[in-house]
Amino acid sequence: MLASLEKQSEINREQRRKLGQLVMQYQEIFNNGGTPSFFCDQQGRIIQANRTMQPNEFLPQIERHNWHVLFSHKVLDKSIELLENWPKSLNPVALSVNLSGPELLDDLFYEKLLRRYSESELLRTRLKLELTETSVLASLDETKKRLTSLANVGATIIVDDFGTGHASLSQLIDLSASVLKVDRDFVERIETSERHRKIVKMTLELANSLNMEALAEGVETKAQLDLLIEMGFDQFQGFYFGKPAPVEYWSGKFEQAGASSALGQGGAG
């Protein structure tokens, strides 16, 4: 088993060289309760031969070469590196890493996740795993077992796109999730559709009843934000708070915010 994993690791290193350099962009999660923000891995860019490739260019390559696990390795490594090297002068942030399913069934990737979470308090508190295609994930017994093991060592599991038919209530329970994201398709119509408002409110109540956190994604207007706050939401994501941007933008923004806060405290004194 060990020899097989070592051989696969060598193959992955060669594939990473072929895939190119990954550059991530991040989007802030706004917390109405005032606790530290965290980011959602929103978009990636691949650099090959000194040229930046857009997702519509490199995603077909990932599909053609079956590089889904390789791509997730890159995202995971980038995320861990960012957390471990986040400036001590800034407030800590957390990241969420998107998983689509095959990664958790890859022994090398799963063992890497399990080991890192078991060994690092930093990752347990600041690196969250966000699941997409939950209907596929939940139908696989081995995936559910692995998610449970990760949750047991402290990983935070986020269910994305809940309410669009990708995840049922039974799947939600089986996934050992602790955060529920309400899909943007419902949020974008809460101003004009009573049915959508009711669905969003019921999703929040479901999360509360299961002792889960709820996050509304796709917030684009103040009216949407006001309605969601009135319902009881306190975590939000969307263009209203900022578009995806490189980490340098966000660290600069947080540094400016910290300086402004310090000036305000000094003036009060």
Short mmCIF file of C-alpha atoms in Angstrom, two decimals:
data_model
loop_
_atom_site.label_atom_id
_atom_site.label_comp_id
_atom_site.label_asym_id
_atom_site.label_seq_id
_atom_site.Cartn_x
_atom_site.Cartn_y
_atom_site.Cartn_z
CA MET A 1 0.00 0.00 0.00
CA LEU A 2 2.80 2.44 0.94
CA ALA A 3 4.73 1.67 -2.26
CA SER A 4 1.60 2.27 -4.31
CA LEU A 5 0.99 5.65 -2.66
CA GLU A 6 4.63 6.66 -3.19
CA LYS A 7 4.39 5.76 -6.88
CA GLN A 8 1.17 7.75 -7.20
CA SER A 9 2.87 10.68 -5.50
CA GLU A 10 5.63 10.64 -8.15
CA ILE A 11 3.00 10.60 -10.90
CA ASN A 12 1.18 13.52 -9.27
CA ARG A 13 4.36 15.60 -9.12
CA GLU A 14 4.88 15.17 -12.86
CA GLN A 15 1.24 16.00 -13.57
CA ARG A 16 1.48 19.15 -11.44
CA ARG A 17 4.40 20.31 -13.55
CA LYS A 18 2.32 19.81 -16.71
CA LEU A 19 -0.76 21.49 -15.29
CA GLY A 20 1.11 24.70 -14.46
CA GLN A 21 1.04 27.25 -11.64
CA LEU A 22 -2.22 27.93 -9.82
CA VAL A 23 -3.18 31.47 -8.78
CA MET A 24 -6.26 31.79 -6.56
CA GLN A 25 -8.77 34.57 -6.08
CA TYR A 26 -10.90 34.91 -2.95
CA GLN A 27 -14.23 36.37 -1.92
CA GLU A 28 -14.95 37.62 1.58
CA ILE A 29 -17.67 36.16 3.77
CA PHE A 30 -19.38 38.95 5.69
CA ASN A 31 -20.35 38.15 9.27
CA ASN A 32 -23.00 40.40 10.79
CA GLY A 33 -21.95 39.28 14.25
CA GLY A 34 -18.56 40.95 13.96
CA THR A 35 -16.40 37.81 14.17
CA PRO A 36 -13.39 37.43 11.84
CA SER A 37 -14.20 37.09 8.16
CA PHE A 38 -13.28 34.11 6.08
CA PHE A 39 -12.81 33.59 2.39
CA CYS A 40 -14.39 31.30 -0.13
CA ASP A 41 -12.11 29.94 -2.86
CA GLN A 42 -14.02 31.45 -5.74
CA GLN A 43 -11.94 31.39 -8.90
CA GLY A 44 -8.60 30.02 -9.99
CA ARG A 45 -6.20 30.90 -12.78
CA ILE A 46 -3.55 28.61 -14.27
CA ILE A 47 -0.26 30.00 -15.56
CA GLN A 48 1.38 27.97 -18.32
CA ALA A 49 4.43 29.15 -20.28
CA ASN A 50 4.17 32.59 -18.65
CA ARG A 51 0.59 33.03 -19.86
CA THR A 52 -2.43 33.28 -17.57
CA MET A 53 -5.21 30.90 -18.63
CA GLN A 54 -8.85 31.61 -17.81
CA PRO A 55 -11.10 28.85 -16.36
CA ASN A 56 -12.75 28.27 -19.74
CA GLU A 57 -9.28 27.43 -21.08
CA PHE A 58 -7.84 25.19 -18.38
CA LEU A 59 -11.00 23.45 -17.13
CA PRO A 60 -11.33 21.45 -20.39
CA GLN A 61 -7.73 20.31 -19.85
CA ILE A 62 -8.61 19.14 -16.35
CA GLU A 63 -11.60 17.24 -17.75
CA ARG A 64 -9.63 15.74 -20.63
CA HIS A 65 -6.71 14.54 -18.49
CA ASN A 66 -8.82 13.68 -15.43
CA TRP A 67 -6.83 16.11 -13.28
CA HIS A 68 -9.62 16.88 -10.77
CA VAL A 69 -7.68 15.41 -7.84
CA LEU A 70 -4.47 17.07 -8.98
CA PHE A 71 -6.20 20.45 -9.17
CA SER A 72 -7.59 19.99 -5.65
CA HIS A 73 -4.09 19.11 -4.39
CA LYS A 74 -2.91 22.44 -5.74
CA VAL A 75 -5.80 24.36 -4.16
CA LEU A 76 -5.24 22.63 -0.82
CA ASP A 77 -1.50 23.36 -0.84
CA LYS A 78 -2.12 27.02 -1.74
CA SER A 79 -4.70 27.36 1.04
CA ILE A 80 -2.47 25.79 3.71
CA GLU A 81 0.46 27.95 2.62
CA LEU A 82 -1.66 31.10 2.87
CA LEU A 83 -2.95 30.23 6.34
CA GLU A 84 0.50 29.33 7.65
CA ASN A 85 2.01 32.55 6.32
CA TRP A 86 -0.83 34.97 7.06
CA PRO A 87 0.71 38.18 8.50
CA LYS A 88 0.67 38.14 12.29
CA SER A 89 -0.11 41.85 12.25
CA LEU A 90 -3.54 41.17 10.68
CA ASN A 91 -6.60 39.53 12.21
CA PRO A 92 -6.73 35.81 11.38
CA VAL A 93 -8.98 34.64 8.57
CA ALA A 94 -10.27 31.25 7.52
CA LEU A 95 -10.56 29.66 4.09
CA SER A 96 -12.95 27.22 2.50
CA VAL A 97 -11.71 24.68 -0.04
CA ASN A 98 -14.17 23.40 -2.65
CA LEU A 99 -14.33 19.64 -3.17
CA SER A 100 -16.30 17.96 -5.94
CA GLY A 101 -16.17 14.33 -4.78
CA PRO A 102 -13.40 12.30 -6.47
CA GLU A 103 -10.75 13.81 -4.20
CA LEU A 104 -12.15 12.13 -1.10
CA LEU A 105 -12.04 8.74 -2.84
CA ASP A 106 -8.40 9.25 -3.77
CA ASP A 107 -6.36 7.55 -1.03
CA LEU A 108 -3.41 9.91 -1.27
CA PHE A 109 -5.55 13.06 -1.08
CA TYR A 110 -7.73 11.71 1.73
CA GLU A 111 -4.76 10.55 3.83
CA LYS A 112 -3.16 13.96 3.31
CA LEU A 113 -6.30 15.72 4.55
CA LEU A 114 -6.71 13.41 7.53
CA ARG A 115 -3.07 13.75 8.56
CA ARG A 116 -2.98 17.52 8.25
CA TYR A 117 -6.20 18.02 10.23
CA SER A 118 -5.06 15.58 12.91
CA GLU A 119 -1.74 17.38 13.34
CA SER A 120 -2.72 21.04 12.97
CA GLU A 121 -4.93 23.13 15.24
CA LEU A 122 -4.55 25.90 12.66
CA LEU A 123 -6.31 23.87 9.98
CA ARG A 124 -8.99 22.61 12.35
CA THR A 125 -10.00 26.18 13.17
CA ARG A 126 -9.32 27.95 9.87
CA LEU A 127 -9.62 25.55 6.90
CA LYS A 128 -13.16 24.52 5.95
CA LEU A 129 -14.18 21.88 3.40
CA GLU A 130 -16.99 22.91 1.05
CA LEU A 131 -18.82 20.14 -0.78
CA THR A 132 -20.44 20.44 -4.18
CA GLU A 133 -22.34 17.79 -6.14
CA THR A 134 -23.64 16.50 -2.82
CA SER A 135 -26.09 14.11 -4.45
CA VAL A 136 -23.12 12.19 -5.86
CA LEU A 137 -21.14 12.40 -2.65
CA ALA A 138 -23.93 11.24 -0.38
CA SER A 139 -24.68 8.18 -2.51
CA LEU A 140 -21.22 6.76 -1.85
CA ASP A 141 -20.82 4.92 1.44
CA GLU A 142 -17.03 5.26 1.40
CA THR A 143 -17.29 9.03 0.91
CA LYS A 144 -19.65 9.35 3.86
CA LYS A 145 -17.26 7.34 6.03
CA ARG A 146 -14.35 9.55 5.06
CA LEU A 147 -16.29 12.75 5.69
CA THR A 148 -17.27 11.45 9.11
CA SER A 149 -13.62 10.68 9.90
CA LEU A 150 -12.60 14.20 8.84
CA ALA A 151 -15.38 15.74 10.92
CA ASN A 152 -14.28 13.63 13.90
CA VAL A 153 -10.75 15.09 13.75
CA GLY A 154 -12.13 18.63 13.64
CA ALA A 155 -12.75 19.52 10.00
CA THR A 156 -15.67 21.88 9.32
CA ILE A 157 -17.90 20.54 6.52
CA ILE A 158 -19.90 23.07 4.46
CA VAL A 159 -22.75 21.96 2.18
CA ASP A 160 -23.01 24.20 -0.88
CA ASP A 161 -26.12 24.82 -3.04
CA PHE A 162 -28.52 23.34 -0.52
CA GLY A 163 -32.13 23.51 -1.69
CA THR A 164 -31.51 23.11 -5.42
CA GLY A 165 -32.10 19.37 -5.50
CA HIS A 166 -28.46 18.43 -5.02
CA ALA A 167 -28.89 17.44 -1.39
CA SER A 168 -31.75 15.94 0.57
CA LEU A 169 -32.31 16.07 4.32
CA SER A 170 -31.06 12.50 4.80
CA GLN A 171 -27.93 13.28 2.75
CA LEU A 172 -27.34 16.38 4.81
CA ILE A 173 -27.28 14.35 8.02
CA ASP A 174 -25.06 11.66 6.49
CA LEU A 175 -22.49 14.22 5.33
CA SER A 176 -21.59 15.25 8.89
CA ALA A 177 -21.97 18.88 7.83
CA SER A 178 -21.92 21.83 10.23
CA VAL A 179 -22.52 24.75 7.83
CA LEU A 180 -25.33 25.11 5.28
CA LYS A 181 -25.10 27.50 2.32
CA VAL A 182 -28.40 28.68 0.85
CA ASP A 183 -28.11 28.71 -2.93
CA ARG A 184 -27.98 32.05 -4.77
CA ASP A 185 -30.93 30.97 -6.97
CA PHE A 186 -33.21 31.42 -3.96
CA VAL A 187 -31.53 34.50 -2.52
CA GLU A 188 -31.69 36.52 -5.75
CA ARG A 189 -35.50 36.38 -5.80
CA ILE A 190 -36.38 37.00 -2.16
CA GLU A 191 -37.26 40.65 -2.94
CA THR A 192 -39.95 39.70 -5.45
CA SER A 193 -41.10 36.17 -4.58
CA GLU A 194 -42.83 35.24 -1.35
CA ARG A 195 -42.28 31.55 -2.15
CA HIS A 196 -38.53 32.11 -2.35
CA ARG A 197 -38.56 34.04 0.93
CA LYS A 198 -40.36 31.14 2.60
CA ILE A 199 -37.88 28.59 1.24
CA VAL A 200 -34.91 30.64 2.44
CA LYS A 201 -36.50 31.12 5.87
CA MET A 202 -37.30 27.39 6.15
CA THR A 203 -33.71 26.52 5.23
CA LEU A 204 -32.44 28.76 8.01
CA GLU A 205 -34.84 27.15 10.49
CA LEU A 206 -33.69 23.69 9.34
CA ALA A 207 -30.05 24.63 9.93
CA ASN A 208 -30.89 26.02 13.37
CA SER A 209 -32.82 22.88 14.32
CA LEU A 210 -29.78 20.75 13.42
CA ASN A 211 -27.37 23.06 15.33
CA MET A 212 -25.78 24.11 12.04
CA GLU A 213 -24.65 27.52 10.87
CA ALA A 214 -26.41 29.02 7.83
CA LEU A 215 -24.80 31.18 5.16
CA ALA A 216 -26.68 33.03 2.39
CA GLU A 217 -24.75 33.25 -0.87
CA GLY A 218 -25.32 35.43 -3.91
CA VAL A 219 -26.21 38.61 -1.99
CA GLU A 220 -26.08 41.50 -4.48
CA THR A 221 -28.29 44.27 -3.03
CA LYS A 222 -28.85 46.00 0.29
CA ALA A 223 -32.55 45.07 0.11
CA GLN A 224 -31.60 41.38 -0.03
CA LEU A 225 -29.21 41.82 2.88
CA ASP A 226 -31.83 43.61 4.98
CA LEU A 227 -34.39 40.84 4.36
CA LEU A 228 -31.89 38.12 5.23
CA ILE A 229 -30.87 39.88 8.46
CA GLU A 230 -34.55 40.25 9.35
CA MET A 231 -34.99 36.50 8.84
CA GLY A 232 -32.11 35.81 11.22
CA PHE A 233 -29.09 35.20 8.97
CA ASP A 234 -25.75 36.55 10.11
CA GLN A 235 -23.36 35.15 7.46
CA PHE A 236 -23.39 36.32 3.84
CA GLN A 237 -21.44 36.04 0.60
CA GLY A 238 -21.90 37.92 -2.66
CA PHE A 239 -20.91 40.77 -4.94
CA TYR A 240 -22.56 43.25 -2.55
CA PHE A 241 -19.56 42.77 -0.25
CA GLY A 242 -16.92 42.52 -2.98
CA LYS A 243 -15.94 40.53 -6.05
CA PRO A 244 -13.30 37.78 -6.03
CA ALA A 245 -9.80 39.23 -5.87
CA PRO A 246 -6.20 38.10 -5.25
CA VAL A 247 -5.13 37.66 -1.66
CA GLU A 248 -2.89 40.76 -1.91
CA TYR A 249 -6.02 42.89 -2.32
CA TRP A 250 -7.65 41.44 0.79
CA SER A 251 -4.55 41.61 2.99
CA GLY A 252 -4.15 45.26 1.96
CA LYS A 253 -7.79 45.96 2.74
CA PHE A 254 -7.57 44.31 6.16
CA GLU A 255 -4.35 46.18 6.91
CA GLN A 256 -6.07 49.50 6.11
CA ALA A 257 -9.08 48.52 8.22
CA GLY A 258 -6.80 47.65 11.13
CA ALA A 259 -5.01 50.99 10.84
CA SER A 260 -8.31 52.87 10.74
CA SER A 261 -9.53 50.98 13.81
CA ALA A 262 -6.35 51.82 15.70
CA LEU A 263 -6.67 55.50 14.77
CA GLY A 264 -10.27 55.51 15.93
CA GLN A 265 -9.33 54.01 19.28
CA GLY A 266 -6.54 56.54 19.68
CA GLY A 267 -8.88 59.43 18.92
CA ALA A 268 -11.36 58.20 21.48
CA GLY A 269 -8.70 58.25 24.13
#
